[in-house]
């Protein structure tokens, strides 16, 4: 008889999911992981390198396909953690279809399959963006019961997913926990997102596209700190509960770029203001008091230490970066930023 805990992770070949897989393998010697991922453009087998561990099983599959999910999800699974999503706001503005399919339909399929297989606990990885935008220069923060006000198709799809999770808890008694986090940064983040895009362009002496006036504020957290918070919520979170996760680290976008350029010793003239994102949320800021007090979570990295680690990783992993920036990425980049601001 096996006493291993069975954990089913979706989206574990992506940025945050692969960091969570690493954390679980290191911290929970009694767990066996199924990593279920469709390997979309954002899912990267390179993220799973060095994870050849007999407790980690990768299965390629689509969360919106119940047959594929049921084929991979075993009876007696202890926890399902749903990271799988279309995650980039700009892509959702260009076309929302895949966001509805994966983020909304896919979440419902997982909830149904979890009930069918008797999964004990369902963790939904959500985002601060479901609560919309905060006023600039205010002391307002997102708390767990801030009203929903999603502004992008991505945020709306993640809000819909939260509603479905809530409904599964309320109607069917499924044991669920929702975690919401702000902007993650760290190793293995796909360079469509602002920080790795700015970092990789700066490393290649290419212009860094900054939307609008560059004064939009994001609340940044190092990816491993986010993952430790999810682990605590998974182990000790209240059934039916929601936890906001944030490192109290608000930064304006231009300051993020300045920090990167200064650390790399690159000129600030690489910063290039471009047309704003439609519907661009002005400010996100999380109040993490609940997870700090109830689950005793604290971030380990400061902004400075996290940024140093991130820059170091990208400098040491040129091959990873080169591969993610080749092929389809070039087409995406041309479409998103136009001819005048090319990455090579
Ligand atoms: P990512 O885009 O790097 O990875 C997403 C992963 O999901 C990829 O591996 C992809 O292949 C997989 N996937 C996509 N569609 C799938 C499908 N239909 N079936 C199975 N797998 C599929 O995303 P990320 O930045 O690691 O984000 C992970 C989760 O965390 C998402 O749910 C996102 O909404 C949430 N989140 C992200 C951030 C952030 O700053 N990146 C912040 C808060 C919450
Ligand atoms: O807040 C959590 C969310 O953070 C997650 O739910 C999303 O999955 C994740 O993508 C992220 O969303 P953002 O829209 O905040 O992240 P992004 O990296 O796209 O942009 C960060 C900020 O930088 C935002 O104000 C827009 C700006 N930006 C972005 C890009 C890609 C630029 O100025 N230039 C750019 O080229």
Short mmCIF file of C-alpha atoms and ligand atoms in Angstrom, two decimals:
data_model
loop_
_atom_site.label_atom_id
_atom_site.label_comp_id
_atom_site.label_asym_id
_atom_site.label_seq_id
_atom_site.Cartn_x
_atom_site.Cartn_y
_atom_site.Cartn_z
CA UNK A 1 0.00 0.00 0.00
CA UNK A 2 1.33 3.43 -0.98
CA UNK A 3 1.20 6.31 1.46
CA UNK A 4 2.29 8.82 -1.17
CA UNK A 5 -0.01 11.81 -1.53
CA UNK A 6 -1.21 12.23 -5.10
CA UNK A 7 -1.11 15.77 -6.40
CA UNK A 8 -2.40 16.69 -9.86
CA UNK A 9 -0.99 19.93 -11.25
CA UNK A 10 -2.26 21.55 -14.43
CA UNK A 11 -0.09 24.03 -16.34
CA UNK A 12 3.06 22.70 -14.69
CA UNK A 13 5.21 23.38 -17.77
CA UNK A 14 4.52 27.11 -17.53
CA UNK A 15 6.34 29.77 -15.52
CA UNK A 16 4.67 29.52 -12.09
CA UNK A 17 3.47 25.91 -12.41
CA UNK A 18 7.00 24.63 -13.06
CA UNK A 19 8.31 26.58 -10.04
CA UNK A 20 5.57 24.97 -7.94
CA UNK A 21 6.52 21.49 -9.19
CA UNK A 22 10.13 22.19 -8.14
CA UNK A 23 9.00 23.38 -4.73
CA UNK A 24 6.78 20.35 -4.09
CA UNK A 25 9.47 17.85 -5.09
CA UNK A 26 11.87 19.60 -2.71
CA UNK A 27 9.51 20.16 0.23
CA UNK A 28 7.11 17.20 0.20
CA UNK A 29 8.98 13.88 0.08
CA UNK A 30 5.66 12.02 0.51
CA UNK A 31 4.03 13.32 -2.68
CA UNK A 32 3.72 12.01 -6.20
CA UNK A 33 2.95 14.57 -8.92
CA UNK A 34 1.06 14.32 -12.16
CA UNK A 35 1.90 17.34 -14.29
CA UNK A 36 -0.84 17.80 -16.90
CA UNK A 37 -0.12 20.46 -19.51
CA UNK A 38 -1.17 21.06 -23.12
CA UNK A 39 2.24 22.55 -24.03
CA UNK A 40 0.82 25.63 -25.72
CA UNK A 41 3.27 28.32 -26.89
CA UNK A 42 3.72 29.16 -23.17
CA UNK A 43 4.27 25.60 -22.00
CA UNK A 44 7.94 24.81 -22.28
CA UNK A 45 9.49 21.34 -21.82
CA UNK A 46 12.78 23.16 -21.12
CA UNK A 47 11.14 24.35 -17.88
CA UNK A 48 11.04 20.73 -16.73
CA UNK A 49 14.67 19.97 -17.42
CA UNK A 50 16.41 18.53 -14.35
CA UNK A 51 13.03 17.31 -13.09
CA UNK A 52 13.63 13.69 -14.03
CA UNK A 53 12.31 12.39 -10.76
CA UNK A 54 10.36 9.17 -10.27
CA UNK A 55 7.77 11.17 -8.26
CA UNK A 56 7.04 13.49 -11.22
CA UNK A 57 4.94 12.26 -14.17
CA UNK A 58 4.33 14.54 -17.13
CA UNK A 59 1.21 14.02 -19.27
CA UNK A 60 0.42 16.19 -22.27
CA UNK A 61 -3.28 17.07 -22.30
CA UNK A 62 -5.92 19.76 -22.52
CA UNK A 63 -7.92 20.80 -19.45
CA UNK A 64 -10.93 21.64 -21.63
CA UNK A 65 -11.13 18.02 -22.84
CA UNK A 66 -12.82 15.90 -20.16
CA UNK A 67 -11.76 12.64 -21.80
CA UNK A 68 -8.11 13.63 -21.60
CA UNK A 69 -8.47 14.88 -18.04
CA UNK A 70 -10.27 11.73 -16.86
CA UNK A 71 -7.62 9.62 -18.58
CA UNK A 72 -4.93 11.26 -16.47
CA UNK A 73 -6.69 12.00 -13.17
CA UNK A 74 -6.56 9.02 -10.83
CA UNK A 75 -9.14 8.03 -8.20
CA UNK A 76 -7.76 8.89 -4.78
CA UNK A 77 -6.04 12.07 -5.93
CA UNK A 78 -5.55 14.24 -2.87
CA UNK A 79 -5.20 17.67 -4.44
CA UNK A 80 -5.70 19.24 -7.85
CA UNK A 81 -3.91 22.58 -8.35
CA UNK A 82 -5.07 24.46 -11.43
CA UNK A 83 -2.39 26.72 -12.91
CA UNK A 84 -3.30 26.04 -16.56
CA UNK A 85 -4.48 29.17 -18.32
CA UNK A 86 -4.03 31.55 -21.15
CA UNK A 87 -2.23 34.19 -19.11
CA UNK A 88 -1.23 37.20 -21.23
CA UNK A 89 -3.50 40.27 -21.22
CA UNK A 90 -2.34 41.59 -24.62
CA UNK A 91 -3.15 38.29 -26.31
CA UNK A 92 -6.65 38.36 -24.77
CA UNK A 93 -7.15 41.81 -26.29
CA UNK A 94 -6.12 40.49 -29.71
CA UNK A 95 -8.46 37.48 -29.38
CA UNK A 96 -10.41 36.22 -26.35
CA UNK A 97 -11.53 32.87 -27.70
CA UNK A 98 -8.78 30.65 -26.27
CA UNK A 99 -9.10 32.48 -22.93
CA UNK A 100 -12.74 31.51 -22.64
CA UNK A 101 -12.04 27.96 -23.74
CA UNK A 102 -9.15 27.25 -21.38
CA UNK A 103 -9.77 29.57 -18.45
CA UNK A 104 -13.56 29.23 -18.21
CA UNK A 105 -14.57 25.96 -19.87
CA UNK A 106 -11.32 24.27 -18.80
CA UNK A 107 -11.88 25.18 -15.14
CA UNK A 108 -15.43 23.77 -15.24
CA UNK A 109 -14.20 20.56 -16.87
CA UNK A 110 -11.59 20.19 -14.10
CA UNK A 111 -14.22 20.80 -11.40
CA UNK A 112 -16.52 18.16 -12.89
CA UNK A 113 -13.71 15.65 -13.30
CA UNK A 114 -12.47 16.33 -9.77
CA UNK A 115 -15.90 15.50 -8.37
CA UNK A 116 -16.16 12.42 -10.56
CA UNK A 117 -12.79 11.12 -9.34
CA UNK A 118 -13.35 12.07 -5.69
CA UNK A 119 -10.47 14.58 -5.57
CA UNK A 120 -10.22 15.76 -1.96
CA UNK A 121 -9.17 19.39 -2.48
CA UNK A 122 -9.23 21.77 -5.49
CA UNK A 123 -6.90 24.80 -5.59
CA UNK A 124 -7.61 27.51 -8.14
CA UNK A 125 -4.73 29.87 -9.00
CA UNK A 126 -6.27 33.27 -9.65
CA UNK A 127 -5.13 36.84 -10.02
CA UNK A 128 -5.53 40.32 -8.54
CA UNK A 129 -6.82 41.45 -11.95
CA UNK A 130 -10.29 40.03 -11.20
CA UNK A 131 -10.73 43.05 -8.89
CA UNK A 132 -10.00 45.60 -11.61
CA UNK A 133 -7.91 48.74 -11.16
CA UNK A 134 -7.20 50.87 -8.08
CA UNK A 135 -6.97 54.66 -8.11
CA UNK A 136 -3.48 56.07 -8.42
CA UNK A 137 -1.98 57.85 -5.40
CA UNK A 138 -4.48 56.29 -3.01
CA UNK A 139 -4.06 54.05 -0.01
CA UNK A 140 -6.70 51.64 -1.32
CA UNK A 141 -5.71 47.96 -1.56
CA UNK A 142 -7.38 44.83 -2.85
CA UNK A 143 -8.77 42.70 -0.03
CA UNK A 144 -10.40 39.27 -0.33
CA UNK A 145 -13.92 40.69 -0.55
CA UNK A 146 -13.16 43.61 -2.85
CA UNK A 147 -15.82 43.64 -5.57
CA UNK A 148 -15.09 41.94 -8.88
CA UNK A 149 -14.40 44.44 -11.69
CA UNK A 150 -12.36 42.66 -14.38
CA UNK A 151 -11.31 45.00 -17.19
CA UNK A 152 -9.59 42.80 -19.80
CA UNK A 153 -10.91 39.64 -21.46
CA UNK A 154 -8.15 37.76 -19.58
CA UNK A 155 -9.28 39.17 -16.21
CA UNK A 156 -12.94 38.48 -17.05
CA UNK A 157 -12.14 34.86 -17.88
CA UNK A 158 -10.27 34.42 -14.59
CA UNK A 159 -13.17 36.04 -12.70
CA UNK A 160 -15.59 33.63 -14.39
CA UNK A 161 -13.37 30.72 -13.34
CA UNK A 162 -13.45 31.92 -9.72
CA UNK A 163 -17.25 32.03 -9.84
CA UNK A 164 -17.34 28.44 -11.10
CA UNK A 165 -15.04 27.30 -8.29
CA UNK A 166 -17.18 29.09 -5.74
CA UNK A 167 -20.32 27.46 -7.19
CA UNK A 168 -18.76 23.97 -7.02
CA UNK A 169 -17.99 24.55 -3.34
CA UNK A 170 -21.40 25.96 -2.50
CA UNK A 171 -23.56 23.58 -4.52
CA UNK A 172 -21.61 20.33 -4.39
CA UNK A 173 -19.53 20.77 -1.25
CA UNK A 174 -16.24 20.41 -3.16
CA UNK A 175 -13.35 21.41 -0.88
CA UNK A 176 -11.87 24.42 -2.71
CA UNK A 177 -9.34 27.18 -2.05
CA UNK A 178 -8.73 30.17 -4.34
CA UNK A 179 -5.46 32.08 -4.27
CA UNK A 180 -5.04 35.46 -5.96
CA UNK A 181 -1.65 36.93 -6.64
CA UNK A 182 -0.12 40.04 -8.19
CA UNK A 183 2.62 40.23 -10.83
CA UNK A 184 5.17 37.41 -10.57
CA UNK A 185 8.76 37.63 -11.74
CA UNK A 186 11.65 35.18 -11.67
CA UNK A 187 13.35 32.46 -13.73
CA UNK A 188 11.59 30.87 -16.74
CA UNK A 189 8.96 33.58 -17.34
CA UNK A 190 8.00 33.74 -21.01
CA UNK A 191 9.38 36.99 -22.51
CA UNK A 192 5.99 38.27 -23.66
CA UNK A 193 5.47 39.48 -20.08
CA UNK A 194 6.88 42.90 -19.25
CA UNK A 195 9.77 42.10 -16.94
CA UNK A 196 11.44 39.30 -18.92
CA UNK A 197 10.71 41.18 -22.15
CA UNK A 198 12.41 44.31 -20.82
CA UNK A 199 15.27 42.27 -19.39
CA UNK A 200 15.92 40.25 -22.54
CA UNK A 201 15.68 43.32 -24.79
CA UNK A 202 18.08 45.22 -22.53
CA UNK A 203 20.52 42.31 -22.55
CA UNK A 204 20.40 42.47 -26.38
CA UNK A 205 20.65 46.29 -26.54
CA UNK A 206 17.15 46.51 -28.03
CA UNK A 207 14.52 49.16 -27.25
CA UNK A 208 12.15 48.39 -24.39
CA UNK A 209 8.52 49.15 -25.25
CA UNK A 210 6.78 50.94 -22.37
CA UNK A 211 3.03 51.47 -22.72
CA UNK A 212 1.51 54.93 -22.29
CA UNK A 213 3.24 57.18 -19.74
CA UNK A 214 4.90 54.23 -17.98
CA UNK A 215 3.39 55.24 -14.64
CA UNK A 216 1.10 52.22 -14.26
CA UNK A 217 1.74 50.42 -10.99
CA UNK A 218 2.09 46.69 -10.49
CA UNK A 219 2.63 44.80 -7.21
CA UNK A 220 5.61 42.50 -7.88
CA UNK A 221 6.39 39.22 -6.12
CA UNK A 222 9.18 36.70 -6.63
CA UNK A 223 7.73 33.49 -8.07
CA UNK A 224 9.02 31.18 -5.30
CA UNK A 225 7.38 33.37 -2.65
CA UNK A 226 4.09 33.00 -4.51
CA UNK A 227 4.57 29.22 -4.69
CA UNK A 228 5.26 28.96 -0.94
CA UNK A 229 2.03 30.85 -0.29
CA UNK A 230 0.11 28.44 -2.54
CA UNK A 231 1.65 25.47 -0.69
CA UNK A 232 0.49 26.89 2.67
CA UNK A 233 -2.99 27.53 1.28
CA UNK A 234 -3.08 23.99 -0.12
CA UNK A 235 -2.06 22.45 3.21
CA UNK A 236 -3.81 24.69 5.73
CA UNK A 237 -6.19 27.03 3.86
CA UNK A 238 -9.84 27.22 4.89
CA UNK A 239 -12.23 25.21 2.74
CA UNK A 240 -14.12 27.63 0.50
CA UNK A 241 -11.59 30.34 1.35
CA UNK A 242 -9.84 32.93 -0.83
CA UNK A 243 -6.38 34.32 -0.06
CA UNK A 244 -4.74 37.40 -1.55
CA UNK A 245 -0.98 37.04 -2.01
CA UNK A 246 1.37 39.99 -2.38
CA UNK A 247 4.78 41.19 -1.23
CA UNK A 248 3.80 44.85 -0.60
CA UNK A 249 6.03 45.86 -3.50
CA UNK A 250 4.37 48.44 -5.73
CA UNK A 251 6.51 49.69 -8.63
CA UNK A 252 5.79 51.96 -11.57
CA UNK A 253 6.70 50.36 -14.90
CA UNK A 254 9.36 52.95 -15.73
CA UNK A 255 11.02 52.34 -12.38
CA UNK A 256 11.15 48.61 -13.15
CA UNK A 257 12.91 49.40 -16.43
CA UNK A 258 15.30 51.84 -14.74
CA UNK A 259 16.23 49.23 -12.11
CA UNK A 260 16.94 46.64 -14.82
CA UNK A 261 18.98 49.02 -16.98
CA UNK A 262 20.96 50.36 -14.03
CA UNK A 263 21.75 46.86 -12.74
CA UNK A 264 22.85 45.72 -16.20
CA UNK A 265 24.83 48.92 -16.79
CA UNK A 266 22.78 49.72 -19.92
CA UNK A 267 21.73 53.23 -21.01
CA UNK A 268 18.28 54.52 -20.05
CA UNK A 269 17.87 55.62 -23.68
CA UNK A 270 16.78 52.01 -24.42
CA UNK A 271 13.43 52.89 -22.85
CA UNK A 272 10.93 53.60 -25.63
CA UNK A 273 7.38 54.87 -24.99
CA UNK A 274 4.83 53.20 -27.29
CA UNK A 275 1.07 53.28 -27.73
CA UNK A 276 -0.84 52.39 -24.57
CA UNK A 277 -2.60 49.06 -24.01
CA UNK A 278 -6.37 49.48 -24.54
CA UNK A 279 -8.16 49.52 -21.17
CA UNK A 280 -4.80 49.48 -19.36
CA UNK A 281 -5.38 49.03 -15.59
CA UNK A 282 -3.64 51.83 -13.70
CA UNK A 283 -2.73 50.26 -10.37
CA UNK A 284 -2.79 46.87 -8.64
CA UNK A 285 -1.95 46.57 -4.94
CA UNK A 286 -2.64 43.58 -2.72
CA UNK A 287 -3.34 43.56 1.00
CA UNK A 288 -1.89 40.17 2.09
CA UNK A 289 -2.86 40.56 5.79
CA UNK A 290 -5.15 37.50 5.78
CA UNK A 291 -2.55 35.01 4.51
CA UNK A 292 0.08 36.57 6.78
CA UNK A 293 -2.04 36.26 9.91
CA UNK A 294 -4.00 33.07 9.22
CA UNK A 295 -1.31 30.99 7.49
CA UNK A 296 1.79 32.77 8.77
CA UNK A 297 3.15 33.40 5.26
CA UNK A 298 5.87 35.97 4.59
CA UNK A 299 7.85 36.59 1.38
CA UNK A 300 11.55 35.69 1.64
CA UNK A 301 12.85 37.85 -1.21
CA UNK A 302 13.10 41.62 -1.29
CA UNK A 303 12.63 43.41 -4.62
CA UNK A 304 16.42 43.85 -4.82
CA UNK A 305 17.32 40.23 -4.01
CA UNK A 306 14.58 38.84 -6.28
CA UNK A 307 15.66 41.03 -9.17
CA UNK A 308 19.31 40.02 -8.73
CA UNK A 309 18.36 36.32 -8.79
CA UNK A 310 16.17 36.83 -11.85
CA UNK A 311 18.78 38.77 -13.82
CA UNK A 312 21.43 36.21 -12.91
CA UNK A 313 19.22 33.35 -14.10
CA UNK A 314 18.55 34.97 -17.49
CA UNK A 315 22.25 35.78 -17.91
CA UNK A 316 23.15 32.16 -17.17
CA UNK A 317 20.44 30.63 -19.39
CA UNK A 318 21.02 32.14 -22.82
CA UNK A 319 19.93 28.96 -24.57
CA UNK A 320 16.52 28.96 -22.85
CA UNK A 321 16.04 32.60 -23.82
CA UNK A 322 17.21 32.12 -27.38
CA UNK A 323 14.79 29.21 -27.86
CA UNK A 324 11.79 31.05 -26.41
CA UNK A 325 12.54 34.14 -28.53
CA UNK A 326 12.79 32.26 -31.80
CA UNK A 327 10.10 31.13 -34.25
CA UNK A 328 6.52 32.06 -33.39
CA UNK A 329 7.69 34.63 -30.82
CA UNK A 330 9.09 36.77 -33.63
CA UNK A 331 5.70 36.83 -35.38
CA UNK A 332 3.94 37.71 -32.13
CA UNK A 333 6.46 40.47 -31.44
CA UNK A 334 6.06 42.02 -34.89
CA UNK A 335 2.29 41.95 -34.57
CA UNK A 336 2.26 43.42 -31.06
CA UNK A 337 4.95 46.08 -31.40
CA UNK A 338 5.12 46.82 -35.13
CA UNK A 339 8.15 47.23 -37.31
CA UNK A 340 9.81 50.13 -35.53
CA UNK A 341 10.67 48.23 -32.38
CA UNK A 342 12.03 44.87 -33.36
CA UNK A 343 13.57 42.12 -31.30
CA UNK A 344 16.04 39.91 -33.09
P1 LIG B 1 2.09 30.62 -18.32
O1 LIG B 1 1.41 31.23 -19.49
O2 LIG B 1 3.56 30.75 -18.17
O3 LIG B 1 1.76 29.05 -18.27
C1 LIG B 1 0.48 28.54 -18.52
C2 LIG B 1 0.62 27.03 -18.70
O4 LIG B 1 -0.70 26.49 -18.93
C3 LIG B 1 1.47 26.63 -19.91
O5 LIG B 1 2.38 25.62 -19.54
C4 LIG B 1 0.46 26.12 -20.92
O6 LIG B 1 0.97 25.12 -21.80
C5 LIG B 1 -0.63 25.59 -20.01
N1 LIG B 1 -1.94 25.55 -20.67
C6 LIG B 1 -2.54 26.54 -21.37
N2 LIG B 1 -3.72 26.12 -21.85
C7 LIG B 1 -3.87 24.84 -21.43
C8 LIG B 1 -4.90 23.87 -21.59
N3 LIG B 1 -6.01 24.12 -22.30
N4 LIG B 1 -4.74 22.66 -21.01
C9 LIG B 1 -3.62 22.38 -20.30
N5 LIG B 1 -2.60 23.25 -20.14
C10 LIG B 1 -2.74 24.47 -20.69
O7 LIG B 1 1.32 31.20 -17.05
P2 LIG B 1 1.87 31.61 -15.62
O8 LIG B 1 2.33 33.00 -15.67
O9 LIG B 1 2.74 30.54 -15.11
O10 LIG B 1 0.50 31.61 -14.81
C11 LIG B 1 0.02 30.41 -14.19
C12 LIG B 1 -1.31 30.70 -13.52
O11 LIG B 1 -1.13 31.72 -12.54
C13 LIG B 1 -2.40 31.19 -14.46
O12 LIG B 1 -3.61 30.61 -14.07
C14 LIG B 1 -2.42 32.70 -14.25
O13 LIG B 1 -3.69 33.22 -14.50
C15 LIG B 1 -2.07 32.78 -12.78
N6 LIG B 1 -1.39 34.01 -12.34
C16 LIG B 1 -0.27 34.45 -13.01
C17 LIG B 1 0.39 35.58 -12.54
C18 LIG B 1 1.63 36.10 -13.22
O14 LIG B 1 2.13 37.16 -12.84
N7 LIG B 1 2.21 35.41 -14.20
C19 LIG B 1 -0.10 36.27 -11.42
C20 LIG B 1 -1.25 35.79 -10.78
C21 LIG B 1 -1.88 34.65 -11.26
O1 LIG B 2 -1.40 41.00 -11.78
C1 LIG B 2 -1.29 39.64 -12.09
C2 LIG B 2 -1.22 39.48 -13.58
O2 LIG B 2 0.05 39.99 -13.97
C3 LIG B 2 -1.38 38.04 -14.05
O3 LIG B 2 -2.67 37.60 -13.74
C4 LIG B 2 -1.14 37.93 -15.56
O4 LIG B 2 -1.17 36.58 -15.95
C5 LIG B 2 0.21 38.53 -15.88
O5 LIG B 2 0.40 38.52 -17.27
C6 LIG B 2 0.31 39.95 -15.34
O6 LIG B 2 -0.56 40.86 -16.05
P1 LIG B 2 -0.06 42.35 -16.43
O7 LIG B 2 -0.88 42.84 -17.54
O8 LIG B 2 0.08 43.20 -15.23
O9 LIG B 2 1.45 41.95 -16.90
P2 LIG B 2 2.34 42.38 -18.15
O10 LIG B 2 3.67 41.75 -17.91
O11 LIG B 2 1.67 42.12 -19.44
O12 LIG B 2 2.45 43.95 -17.96
C7 LIG B 2 2.97 44.53 -16.77
C8 LIG B 2 2.86 46.04 -16.93
O13 LIG B 2 3.77 46.47 -17.96
C9 LIG B 2 1.50 46.53 -17.37
O14 LIG B 2 1.24 47.79 -16.78
C10 LIG B 2 1.63 46.70 -18.87
C11 LIG B 2 3.08 47.11 -19.04
N1 LIG B 2 3.72 46.69 -20.29
C12 LIG B 2 3.61 45.39 -20.68
C13 LIG B 2 4.22 44.94 -21.83
C14 LIG B 2 4.08 43.51 -22.29
C15 LIG B 2 4.48 47.61 -21.01
O15 LIG B 2 4.60 48.78 -20.65
N2 LIG B 2 5.09 47.17 -22.17
C16 LIG B 2 4.98 45.88 -22.62
O16 LIG B 2 5.56 45.56 -23.68
#
